[in-house]
Short mmCIF file of C-alpha atoms and ligand atoms in Angstrom, two decimals:
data_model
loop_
_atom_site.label_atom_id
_atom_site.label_comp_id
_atom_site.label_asym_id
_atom_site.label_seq_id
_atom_site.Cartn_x
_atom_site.Cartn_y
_atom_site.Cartn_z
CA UNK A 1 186.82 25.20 143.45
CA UNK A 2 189.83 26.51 146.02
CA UNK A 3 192.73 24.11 146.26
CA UNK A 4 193.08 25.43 149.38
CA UNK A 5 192.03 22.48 152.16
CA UNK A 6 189.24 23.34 154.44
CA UNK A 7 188.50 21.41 157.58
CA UNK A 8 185.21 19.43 157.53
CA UNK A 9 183.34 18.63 160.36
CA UNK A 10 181.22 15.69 160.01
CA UNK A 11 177.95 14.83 163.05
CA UNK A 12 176.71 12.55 160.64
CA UNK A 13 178.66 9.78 159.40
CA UNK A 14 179.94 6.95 161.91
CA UNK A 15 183.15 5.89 160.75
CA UNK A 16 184.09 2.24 160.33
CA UNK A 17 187.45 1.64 162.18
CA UNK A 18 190.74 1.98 159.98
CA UNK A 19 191.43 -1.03 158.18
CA UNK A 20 194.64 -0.43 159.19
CA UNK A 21 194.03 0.09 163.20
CA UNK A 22 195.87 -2.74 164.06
CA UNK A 23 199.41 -1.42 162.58
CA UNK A 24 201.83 -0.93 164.96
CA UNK A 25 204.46 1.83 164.79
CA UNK A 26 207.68 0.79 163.16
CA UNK A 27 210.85 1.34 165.21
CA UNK A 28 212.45 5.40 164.71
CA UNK A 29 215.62 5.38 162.35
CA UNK A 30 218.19 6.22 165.07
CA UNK A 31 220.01 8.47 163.11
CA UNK A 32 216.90 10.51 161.48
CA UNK A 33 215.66 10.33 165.64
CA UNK A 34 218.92 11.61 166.58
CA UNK A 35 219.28 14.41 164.19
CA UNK A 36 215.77 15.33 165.31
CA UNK A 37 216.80 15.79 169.25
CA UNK A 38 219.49 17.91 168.12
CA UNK A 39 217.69 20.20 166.07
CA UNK A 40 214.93 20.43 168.96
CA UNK A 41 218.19 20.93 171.39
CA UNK A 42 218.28 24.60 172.36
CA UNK A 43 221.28 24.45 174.26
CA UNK A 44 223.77 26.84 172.68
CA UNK A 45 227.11 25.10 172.08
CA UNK A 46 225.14 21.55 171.04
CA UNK A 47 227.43 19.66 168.76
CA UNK A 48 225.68 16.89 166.19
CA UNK A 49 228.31 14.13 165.47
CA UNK A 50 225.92 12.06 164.90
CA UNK A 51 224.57 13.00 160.97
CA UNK A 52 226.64 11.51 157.75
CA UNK A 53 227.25 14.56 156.22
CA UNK A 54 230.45 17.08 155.57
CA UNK A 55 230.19 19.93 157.44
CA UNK A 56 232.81 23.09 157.18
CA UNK A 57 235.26 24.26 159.79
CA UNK A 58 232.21 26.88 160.18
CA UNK A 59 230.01 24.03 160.88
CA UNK A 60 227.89 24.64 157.87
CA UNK A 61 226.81 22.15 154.86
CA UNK A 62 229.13 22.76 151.89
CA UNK A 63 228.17 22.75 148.22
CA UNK A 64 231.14 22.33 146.17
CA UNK A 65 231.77 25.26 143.95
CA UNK A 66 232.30 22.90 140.76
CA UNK A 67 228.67 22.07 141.73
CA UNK A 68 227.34 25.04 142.28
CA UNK A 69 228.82 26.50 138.57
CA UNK A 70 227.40 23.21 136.83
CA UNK A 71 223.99 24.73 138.16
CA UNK A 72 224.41 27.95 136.61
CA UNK A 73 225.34 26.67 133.39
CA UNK A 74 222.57 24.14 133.30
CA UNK A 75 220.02 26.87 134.87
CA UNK A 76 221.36 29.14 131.38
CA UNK A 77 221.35 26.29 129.09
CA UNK A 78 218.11 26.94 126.90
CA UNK A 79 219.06 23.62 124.60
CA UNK A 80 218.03 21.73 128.11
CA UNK A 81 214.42 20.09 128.76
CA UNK A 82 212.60 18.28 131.12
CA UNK A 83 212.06 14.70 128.94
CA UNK A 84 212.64 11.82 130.87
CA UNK A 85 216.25 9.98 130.85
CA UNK A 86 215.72 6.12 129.26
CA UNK A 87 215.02 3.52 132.22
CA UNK A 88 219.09 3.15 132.91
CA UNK A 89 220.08 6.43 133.52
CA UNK A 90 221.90 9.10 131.97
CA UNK A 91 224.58 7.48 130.01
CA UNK A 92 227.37 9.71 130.04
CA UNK A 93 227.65 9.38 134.08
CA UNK A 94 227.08 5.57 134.07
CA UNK A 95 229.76 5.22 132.35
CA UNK A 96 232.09 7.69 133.76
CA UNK A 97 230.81 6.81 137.29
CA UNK A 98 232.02 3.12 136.21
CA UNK A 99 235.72 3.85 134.75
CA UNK A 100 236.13 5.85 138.19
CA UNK A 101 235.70 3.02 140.08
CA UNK A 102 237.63 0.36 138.00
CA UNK A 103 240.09 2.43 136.43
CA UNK A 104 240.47 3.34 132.73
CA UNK A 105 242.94 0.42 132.59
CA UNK A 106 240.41 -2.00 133.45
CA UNK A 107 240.44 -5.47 131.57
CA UNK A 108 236.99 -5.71 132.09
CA UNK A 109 235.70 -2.39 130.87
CA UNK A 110 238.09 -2.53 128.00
CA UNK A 111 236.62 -6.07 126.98
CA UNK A 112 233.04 -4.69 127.31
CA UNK A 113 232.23 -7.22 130.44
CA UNK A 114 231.33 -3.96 132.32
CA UNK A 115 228.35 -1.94 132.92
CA UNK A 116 227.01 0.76 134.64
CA UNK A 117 223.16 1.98 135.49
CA UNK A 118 222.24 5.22 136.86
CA UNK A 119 220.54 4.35 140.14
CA UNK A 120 219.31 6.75 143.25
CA UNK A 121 222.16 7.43 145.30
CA UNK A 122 223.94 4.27 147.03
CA UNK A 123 220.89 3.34 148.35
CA UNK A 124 218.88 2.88 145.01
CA UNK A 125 222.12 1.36 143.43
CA UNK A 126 222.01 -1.21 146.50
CA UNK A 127 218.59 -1.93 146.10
CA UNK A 128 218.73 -2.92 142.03
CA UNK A 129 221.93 -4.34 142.69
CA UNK A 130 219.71 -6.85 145.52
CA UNK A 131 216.88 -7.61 143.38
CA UNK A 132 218.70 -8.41 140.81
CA UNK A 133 220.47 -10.93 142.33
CA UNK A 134 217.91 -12.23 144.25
CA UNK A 135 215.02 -12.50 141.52
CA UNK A 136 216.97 -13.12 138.85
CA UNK A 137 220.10 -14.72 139.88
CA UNK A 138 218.56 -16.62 142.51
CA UNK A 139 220.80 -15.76 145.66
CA UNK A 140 218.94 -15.73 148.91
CA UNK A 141 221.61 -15.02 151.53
CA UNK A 142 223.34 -11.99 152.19
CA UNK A 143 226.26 -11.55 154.53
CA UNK A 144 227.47 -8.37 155.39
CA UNK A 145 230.09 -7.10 157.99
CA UNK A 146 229.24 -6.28 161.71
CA UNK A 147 228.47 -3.45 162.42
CA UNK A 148 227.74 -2.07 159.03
CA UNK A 149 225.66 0.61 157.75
CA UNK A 150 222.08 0.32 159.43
CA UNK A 151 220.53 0.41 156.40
CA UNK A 152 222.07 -2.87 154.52
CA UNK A 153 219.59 -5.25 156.59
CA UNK A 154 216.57 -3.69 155.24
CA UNK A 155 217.64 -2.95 151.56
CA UNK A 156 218.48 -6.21 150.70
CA UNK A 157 215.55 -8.07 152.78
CA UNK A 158 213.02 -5.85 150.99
CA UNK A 159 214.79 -6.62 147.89
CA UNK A 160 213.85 -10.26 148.06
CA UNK A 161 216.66 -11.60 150.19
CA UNK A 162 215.46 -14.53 152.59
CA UNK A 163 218.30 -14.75 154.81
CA UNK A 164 220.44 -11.88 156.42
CA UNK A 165 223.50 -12.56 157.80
CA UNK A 166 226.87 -10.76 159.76
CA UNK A 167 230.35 -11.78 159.60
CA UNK A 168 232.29 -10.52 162.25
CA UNK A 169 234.17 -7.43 161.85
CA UNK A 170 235.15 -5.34 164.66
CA UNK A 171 237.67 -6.62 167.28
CA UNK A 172 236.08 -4.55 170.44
CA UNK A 173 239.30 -5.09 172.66
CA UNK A 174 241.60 -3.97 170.13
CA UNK A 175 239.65 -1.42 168.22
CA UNK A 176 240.50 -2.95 165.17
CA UNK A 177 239.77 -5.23 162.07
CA UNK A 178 238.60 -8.98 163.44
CA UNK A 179 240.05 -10.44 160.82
CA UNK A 180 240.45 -13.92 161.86
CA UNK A 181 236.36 -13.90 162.75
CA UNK A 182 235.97 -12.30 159.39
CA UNK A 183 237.41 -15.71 157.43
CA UNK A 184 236.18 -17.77 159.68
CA UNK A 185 233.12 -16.52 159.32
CA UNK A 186 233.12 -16.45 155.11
CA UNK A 187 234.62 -19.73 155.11
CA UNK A 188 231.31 -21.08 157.02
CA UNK A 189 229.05 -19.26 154.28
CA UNK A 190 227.26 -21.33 152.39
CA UNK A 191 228.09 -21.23 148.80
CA UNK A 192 226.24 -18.87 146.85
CA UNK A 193 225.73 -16.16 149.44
CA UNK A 194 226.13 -12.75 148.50
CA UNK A 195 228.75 -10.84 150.77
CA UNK A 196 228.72 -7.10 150.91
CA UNK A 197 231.90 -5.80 151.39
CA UNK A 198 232.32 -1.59 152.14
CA UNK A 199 234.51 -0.94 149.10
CA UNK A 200 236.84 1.87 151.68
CA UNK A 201 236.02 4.02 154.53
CA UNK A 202 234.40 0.76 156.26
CA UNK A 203 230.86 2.52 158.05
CA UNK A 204 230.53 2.64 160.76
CA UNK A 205 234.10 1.72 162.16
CA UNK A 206 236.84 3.54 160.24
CA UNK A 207 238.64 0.38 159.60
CA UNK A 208 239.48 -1.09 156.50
CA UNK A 209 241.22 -4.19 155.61
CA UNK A 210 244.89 -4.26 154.61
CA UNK A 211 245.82 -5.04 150.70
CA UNK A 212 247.27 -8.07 151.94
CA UNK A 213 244.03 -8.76 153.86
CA UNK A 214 242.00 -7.84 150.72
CA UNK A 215 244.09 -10.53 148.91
CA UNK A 216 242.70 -13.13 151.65
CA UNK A 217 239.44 -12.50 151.53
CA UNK A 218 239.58 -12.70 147.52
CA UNK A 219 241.05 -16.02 147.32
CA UNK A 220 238.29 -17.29 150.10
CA UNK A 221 235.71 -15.91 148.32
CA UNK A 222 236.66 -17.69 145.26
CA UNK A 223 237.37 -20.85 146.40
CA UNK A 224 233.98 -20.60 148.21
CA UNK A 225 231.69 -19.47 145.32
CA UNK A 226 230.78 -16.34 147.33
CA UNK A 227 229.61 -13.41 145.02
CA UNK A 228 231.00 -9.78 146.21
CA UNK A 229 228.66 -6.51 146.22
CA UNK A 230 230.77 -3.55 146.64
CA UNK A 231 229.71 -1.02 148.46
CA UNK A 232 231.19 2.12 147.29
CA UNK A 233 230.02 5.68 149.16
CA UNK A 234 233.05 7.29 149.92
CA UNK A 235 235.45 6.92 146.88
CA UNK A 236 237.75 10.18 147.17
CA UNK A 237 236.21 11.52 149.98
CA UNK A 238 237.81 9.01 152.40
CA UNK A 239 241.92 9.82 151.55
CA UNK A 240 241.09 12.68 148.83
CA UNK A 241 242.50 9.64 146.50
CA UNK A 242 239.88 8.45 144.41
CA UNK A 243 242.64 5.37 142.97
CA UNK A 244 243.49 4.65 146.51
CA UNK A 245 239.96 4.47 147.90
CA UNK A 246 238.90 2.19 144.73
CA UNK A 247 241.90 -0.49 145.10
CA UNK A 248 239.60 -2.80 146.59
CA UNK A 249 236.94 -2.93 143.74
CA UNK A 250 240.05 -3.07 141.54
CA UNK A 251 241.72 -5.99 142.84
CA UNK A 252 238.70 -7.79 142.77
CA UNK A 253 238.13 -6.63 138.84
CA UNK A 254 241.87 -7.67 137.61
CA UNK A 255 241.13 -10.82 139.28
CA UNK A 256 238.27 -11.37 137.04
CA UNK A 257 235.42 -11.70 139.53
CA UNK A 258 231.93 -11.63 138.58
CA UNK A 259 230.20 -9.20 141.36
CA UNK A 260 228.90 -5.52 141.56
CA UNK A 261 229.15 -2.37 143.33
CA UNK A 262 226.94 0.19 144.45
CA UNK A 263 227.99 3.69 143.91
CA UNK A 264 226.84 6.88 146.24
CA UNK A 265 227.84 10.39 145.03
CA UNK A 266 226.40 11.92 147.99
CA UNK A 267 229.61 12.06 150.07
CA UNK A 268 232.28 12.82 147.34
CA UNK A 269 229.89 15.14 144.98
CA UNK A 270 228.18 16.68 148.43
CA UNK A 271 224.47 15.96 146.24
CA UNK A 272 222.97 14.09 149.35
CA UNK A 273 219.75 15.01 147.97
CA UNK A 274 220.15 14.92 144.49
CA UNK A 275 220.33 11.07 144.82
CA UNK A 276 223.12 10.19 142.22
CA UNK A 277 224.52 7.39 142.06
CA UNK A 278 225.68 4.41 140.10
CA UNK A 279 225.61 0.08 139.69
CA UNK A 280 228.56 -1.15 138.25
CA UNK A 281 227.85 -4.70 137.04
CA UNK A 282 231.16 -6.88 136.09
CA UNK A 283 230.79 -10.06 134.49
CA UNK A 284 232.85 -12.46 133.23
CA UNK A 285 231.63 -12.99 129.75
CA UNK A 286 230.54 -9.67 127.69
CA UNK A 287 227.54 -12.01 125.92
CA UNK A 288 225.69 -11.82 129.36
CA UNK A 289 225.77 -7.66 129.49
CA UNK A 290 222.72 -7.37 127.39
CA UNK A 291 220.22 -10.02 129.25
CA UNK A 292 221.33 -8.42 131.91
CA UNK A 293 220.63 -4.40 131.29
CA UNK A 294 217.31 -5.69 129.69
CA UNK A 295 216.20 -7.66 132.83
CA UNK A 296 217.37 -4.67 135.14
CA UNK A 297 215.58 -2.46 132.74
CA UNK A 298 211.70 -4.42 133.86
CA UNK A 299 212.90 -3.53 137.71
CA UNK A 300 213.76 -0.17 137.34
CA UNK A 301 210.46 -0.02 135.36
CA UNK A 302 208.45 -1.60 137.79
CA UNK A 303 209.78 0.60 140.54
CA UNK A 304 210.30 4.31 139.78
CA UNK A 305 210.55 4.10 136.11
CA UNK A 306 213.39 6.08 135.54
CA UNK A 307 215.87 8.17 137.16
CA UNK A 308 216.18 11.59 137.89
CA UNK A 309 218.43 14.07 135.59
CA UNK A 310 219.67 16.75 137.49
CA UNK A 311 222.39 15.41 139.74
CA UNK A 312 223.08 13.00 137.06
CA UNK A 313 223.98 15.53 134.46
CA UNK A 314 226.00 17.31 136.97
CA UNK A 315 228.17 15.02 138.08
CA UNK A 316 228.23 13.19 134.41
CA UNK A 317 229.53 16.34 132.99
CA UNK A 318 232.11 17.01 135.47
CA UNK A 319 233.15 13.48 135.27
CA UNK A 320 233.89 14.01 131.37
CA UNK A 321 235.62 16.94 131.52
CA UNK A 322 239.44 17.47 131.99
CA UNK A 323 239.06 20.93 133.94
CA UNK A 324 236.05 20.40 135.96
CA UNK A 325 237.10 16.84 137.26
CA UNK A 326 240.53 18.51 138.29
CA UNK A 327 238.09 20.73 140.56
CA UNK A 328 236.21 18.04 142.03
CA UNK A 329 239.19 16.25 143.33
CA UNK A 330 240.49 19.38 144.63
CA UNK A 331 237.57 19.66 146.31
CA UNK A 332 237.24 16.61 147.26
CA UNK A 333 240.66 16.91 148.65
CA UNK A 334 239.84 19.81 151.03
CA UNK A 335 237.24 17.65 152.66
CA UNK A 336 239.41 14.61 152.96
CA UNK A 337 241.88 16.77 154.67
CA UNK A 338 239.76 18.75 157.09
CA UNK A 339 238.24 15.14 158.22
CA UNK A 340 242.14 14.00 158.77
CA UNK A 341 243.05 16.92 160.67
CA UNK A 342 240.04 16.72 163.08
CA UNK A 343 241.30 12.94 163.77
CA UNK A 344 244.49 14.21 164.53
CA UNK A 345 243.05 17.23 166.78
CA UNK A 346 240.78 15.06 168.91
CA UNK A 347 243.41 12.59 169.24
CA UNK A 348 245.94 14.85 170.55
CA UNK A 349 243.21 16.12 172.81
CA UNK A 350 242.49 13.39 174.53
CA UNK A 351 246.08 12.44 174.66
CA UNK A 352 247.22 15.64 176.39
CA UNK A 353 243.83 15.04 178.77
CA UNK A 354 245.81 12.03 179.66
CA UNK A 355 242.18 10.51 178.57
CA UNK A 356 241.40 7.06 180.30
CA UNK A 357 242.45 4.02 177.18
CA UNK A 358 244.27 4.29 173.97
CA UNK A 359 243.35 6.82 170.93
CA UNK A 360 245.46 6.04 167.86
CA UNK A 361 242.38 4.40 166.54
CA UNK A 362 241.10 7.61 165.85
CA UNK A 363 244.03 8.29 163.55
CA UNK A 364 244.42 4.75 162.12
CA UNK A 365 240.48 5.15 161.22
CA UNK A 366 239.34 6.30 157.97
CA UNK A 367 236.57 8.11 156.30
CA UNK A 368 234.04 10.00 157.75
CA UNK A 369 233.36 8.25 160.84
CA UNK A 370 235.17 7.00 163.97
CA UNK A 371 234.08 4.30 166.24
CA UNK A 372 235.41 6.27 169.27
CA UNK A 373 235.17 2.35 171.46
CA UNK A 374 233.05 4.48 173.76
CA UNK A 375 230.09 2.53 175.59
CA UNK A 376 226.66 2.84 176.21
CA UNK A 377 226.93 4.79 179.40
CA UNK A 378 229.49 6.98 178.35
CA UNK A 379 227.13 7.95 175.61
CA UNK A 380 223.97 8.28 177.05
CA UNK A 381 226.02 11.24 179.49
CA UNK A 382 227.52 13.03 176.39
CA UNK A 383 223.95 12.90 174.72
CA UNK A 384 221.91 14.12 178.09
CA UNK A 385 224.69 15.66 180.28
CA UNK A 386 226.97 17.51 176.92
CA UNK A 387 224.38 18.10 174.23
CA UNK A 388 226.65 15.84 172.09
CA UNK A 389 224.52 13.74 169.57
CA UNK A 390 226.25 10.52 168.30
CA UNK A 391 224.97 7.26 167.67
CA UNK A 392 224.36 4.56 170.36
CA UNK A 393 227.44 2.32 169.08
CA UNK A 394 229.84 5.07 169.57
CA UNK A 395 230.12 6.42 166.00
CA UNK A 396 230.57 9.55 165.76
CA UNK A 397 230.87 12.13 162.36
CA UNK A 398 234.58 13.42 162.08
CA UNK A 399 232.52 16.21 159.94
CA UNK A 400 231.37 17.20 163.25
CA UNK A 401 234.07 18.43 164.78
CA UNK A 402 235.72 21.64 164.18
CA UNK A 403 237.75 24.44 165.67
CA UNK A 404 235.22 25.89 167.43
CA UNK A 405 233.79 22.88 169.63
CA UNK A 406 236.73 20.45 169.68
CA UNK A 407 238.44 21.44 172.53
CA UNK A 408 234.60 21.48 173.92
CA UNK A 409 233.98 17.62 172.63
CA UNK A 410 237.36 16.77 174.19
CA UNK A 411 236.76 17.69 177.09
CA UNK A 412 233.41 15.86 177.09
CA UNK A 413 234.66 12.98 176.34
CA UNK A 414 237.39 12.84 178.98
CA UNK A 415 234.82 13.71 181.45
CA UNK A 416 232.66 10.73 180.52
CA UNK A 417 235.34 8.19 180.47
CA UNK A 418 236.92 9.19 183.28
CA UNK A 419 232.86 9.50 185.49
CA UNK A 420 231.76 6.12 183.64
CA UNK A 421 234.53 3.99 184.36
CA UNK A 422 233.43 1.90 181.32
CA UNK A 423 235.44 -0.87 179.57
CA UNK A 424 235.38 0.39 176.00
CA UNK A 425 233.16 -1.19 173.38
C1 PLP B 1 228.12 2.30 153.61
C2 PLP B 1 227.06 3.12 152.96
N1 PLP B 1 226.44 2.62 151.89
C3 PLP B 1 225.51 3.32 151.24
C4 PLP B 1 225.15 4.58 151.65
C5 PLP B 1 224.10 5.23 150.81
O1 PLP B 1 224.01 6.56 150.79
P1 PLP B 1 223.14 7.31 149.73
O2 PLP B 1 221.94 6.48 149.42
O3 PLP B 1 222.79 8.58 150.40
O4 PLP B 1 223.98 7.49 148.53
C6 PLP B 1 225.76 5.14 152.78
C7 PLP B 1 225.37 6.45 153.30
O5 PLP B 1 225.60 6.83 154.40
C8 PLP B 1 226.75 4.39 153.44
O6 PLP B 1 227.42 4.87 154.50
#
């Protein structure tokens, strides 16, 4: 018989109605919807600001040469097979992937009260990390910052989480860190609740605490019996630092907190689709490591089983070795700068514009994005009237920007906020 699928007529058979006739469509992901309109955009200098992804000075998606020899040599390796990984992951990049983010000096590692699982990107590590907590630690509320990634709400409700909560975060007047809201907020949470915190590179704003700020929020969260989840997706690629962008997690660690972080090599390793990433689980007594891989184990079981090996070997072997890794955080490096010179560009732009507000946010920002403070109005015209995709709140992709449409984005930008007359978000 042909695989090939025919189309079949049938005169004969009336069909029931759908069982499922009466389920409504579920609101578009605005940045999947955006990146759509842009593609479908035929307007010739288009810009898309709006996708979380690197993009070269040429515009163009970038994989990393270290990656793209680890291919090659895997592709030639004949030793290599297709068997699956065990239910945790590929060992030798959950525990890299874990000593990167606390440090090879950590207490914790070094006293065995740290472990890592291989999970599927960020996302997947996010998504253990949540049902774990939630049906077997028994935590039903989740705080996490706002704005924050649009995907948080829906990761940890599906994992089992009752109750999802915001802090405040962003200070729209001052483009900046609410910080008092933020402890205000944390010291009102009720104890138990699990508070996401964006390890650096804060998504979608730019704006990260200060270390002294960091020190705050630990002591509340202690003397509130809050538990942290880390989010970690931009360690390196946010100041081309990979100790820098994991002080945070670290602080937390020599304190001796009991929490977890969810680790995304997307960004850093430029393997959006490869989906590797990594939970690091910290607690405060080693005895409790074991109970806890094995109950992880049943929920990775019971969902996909086990991960994927490709990505996983690629960035486990870099990780391991003394001359690749010196290659990934050159490369990482190169990305970190371009991002920090396109802040600098567009602010200068906009400056010399004599551009309606202040700018040095975009500077003071870090990571991939910038919450540019512009409104609703102002982006609606840059999406309709400029061909300029960003997202709704005003976030756009520093990745985005490069030599050839900068001057063009600057441009729009001053045109909108000088036509719109709006009072920044
Ligand atoms: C804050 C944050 N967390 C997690 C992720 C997860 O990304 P991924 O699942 O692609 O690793 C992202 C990606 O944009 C993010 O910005």
């Amino acid at each position: 018989m042909s695989l090939l699928c025919t189309t079949f007529v049938s005169t004969q058979i009336i069909m029931a109605p759908s069982k499922f006739a009466t389920v409504e469509s579920a609101p578009p992901i605005e940045v999947f919807a955006l990146n759509k309109a842009y593609v479908e955009d035929t307007f010739p200098q288009k810009v898309n600001l709006g996708v979380g992804a690197y993009r070269t000075d040429e515009g163009k998606p970038w994989v990393l040469p270290v990656v793209r020899h680890m291919e090659q040599k895997l592709a030639a390796d004949e030793t290599l097979n297709k068997e699956y990984l065990p239910v945790l992951g590929y060992e030798p990049l959950a525990s890299a992937a874990t000593c990167m983010l606390l440090g090879s000096d950590s207490v914790s590692l070094k006293e065995g009260r740290a472990t890592g699982i291989q999970c599927l990107s960020g996302t997947g590590a996010l998504r253990v990390g949540a049902e774990f907590l939630a049906r077997i630690g028994n935590h039903s509320v989740v705080y996490s910052s706002n704005p924050t990634w649009g995907n948080h709400s829906l990761v940890f409700l599906n994992a089992g989480f009752t109750s999802y909560r915001s802090y405040r975060y962003w200070d729209a007047a001052k483009k900046a860190l609410d910080f008092d809201g933020l402890m205000e907020d944390l010291r009102n949470a009720p104890e138990n609740s699990v508070i996401i915190l964006h390890a650096c590179a804060h998504n979608p704003t730019g704006v990260d605490p200060t270390q002294d700020q960091w020190k705050q929020i630990a002591d509340l969260i202690e003397e509130r019996r809050l538990f942290p989840f880390f989010d970690s997706a931009y360690q390196g690629f946010a100041s081309g630092d990979l100790d820098r962008d994991a002080w945070a997690v670290r602080y937390f660690d020599s304190r001796g907190f009991e929490m977890v972080c969810a680790q995304s090599f997307a960004k850093n390793f430029g393997l959006y689709n490869e989906r590797v990433g990594n939970l690091t689980f910290v607690a405060k007594d080693r005895s409790v490591i074991e109970p806890v891989r094995s109950q992880i184990t049943l929920l990775v079981r019971a969902n996909y089983s086990n991960p994927p090996n490709h990505g996983a070997r690629i960035v486990g072997t870099v990780l391991n070795d003394p001359v690749l890794i010196e290659q990934w955080k050159s490369h990482i490096k190169t990305m970190a700068d371009r991002i920090i010179s396109m802040r600098h560009g567009l602010r200068e732009r906009l400056e010399k514009l004599e551009t309606p507000g202040t700018w040095n946010h975009i500077t003071d920002q870090i990571g991939m994005f910038s919450f540019t403070g512009l409104g609703p109005l102002a982006v609606d015209k840059l999406i309709a009237d400029h061909h300029i995709y960003l997202l709704k709140g005003g976030r756009i992709n520093m990745c985005g920007l490069n030599s050839g449409n900068i001057d063009y984005v600057a441009k729009c930008i001053h045109e909108v906020v000088t036509t719109t007359q709006e009072a920044s978000l």
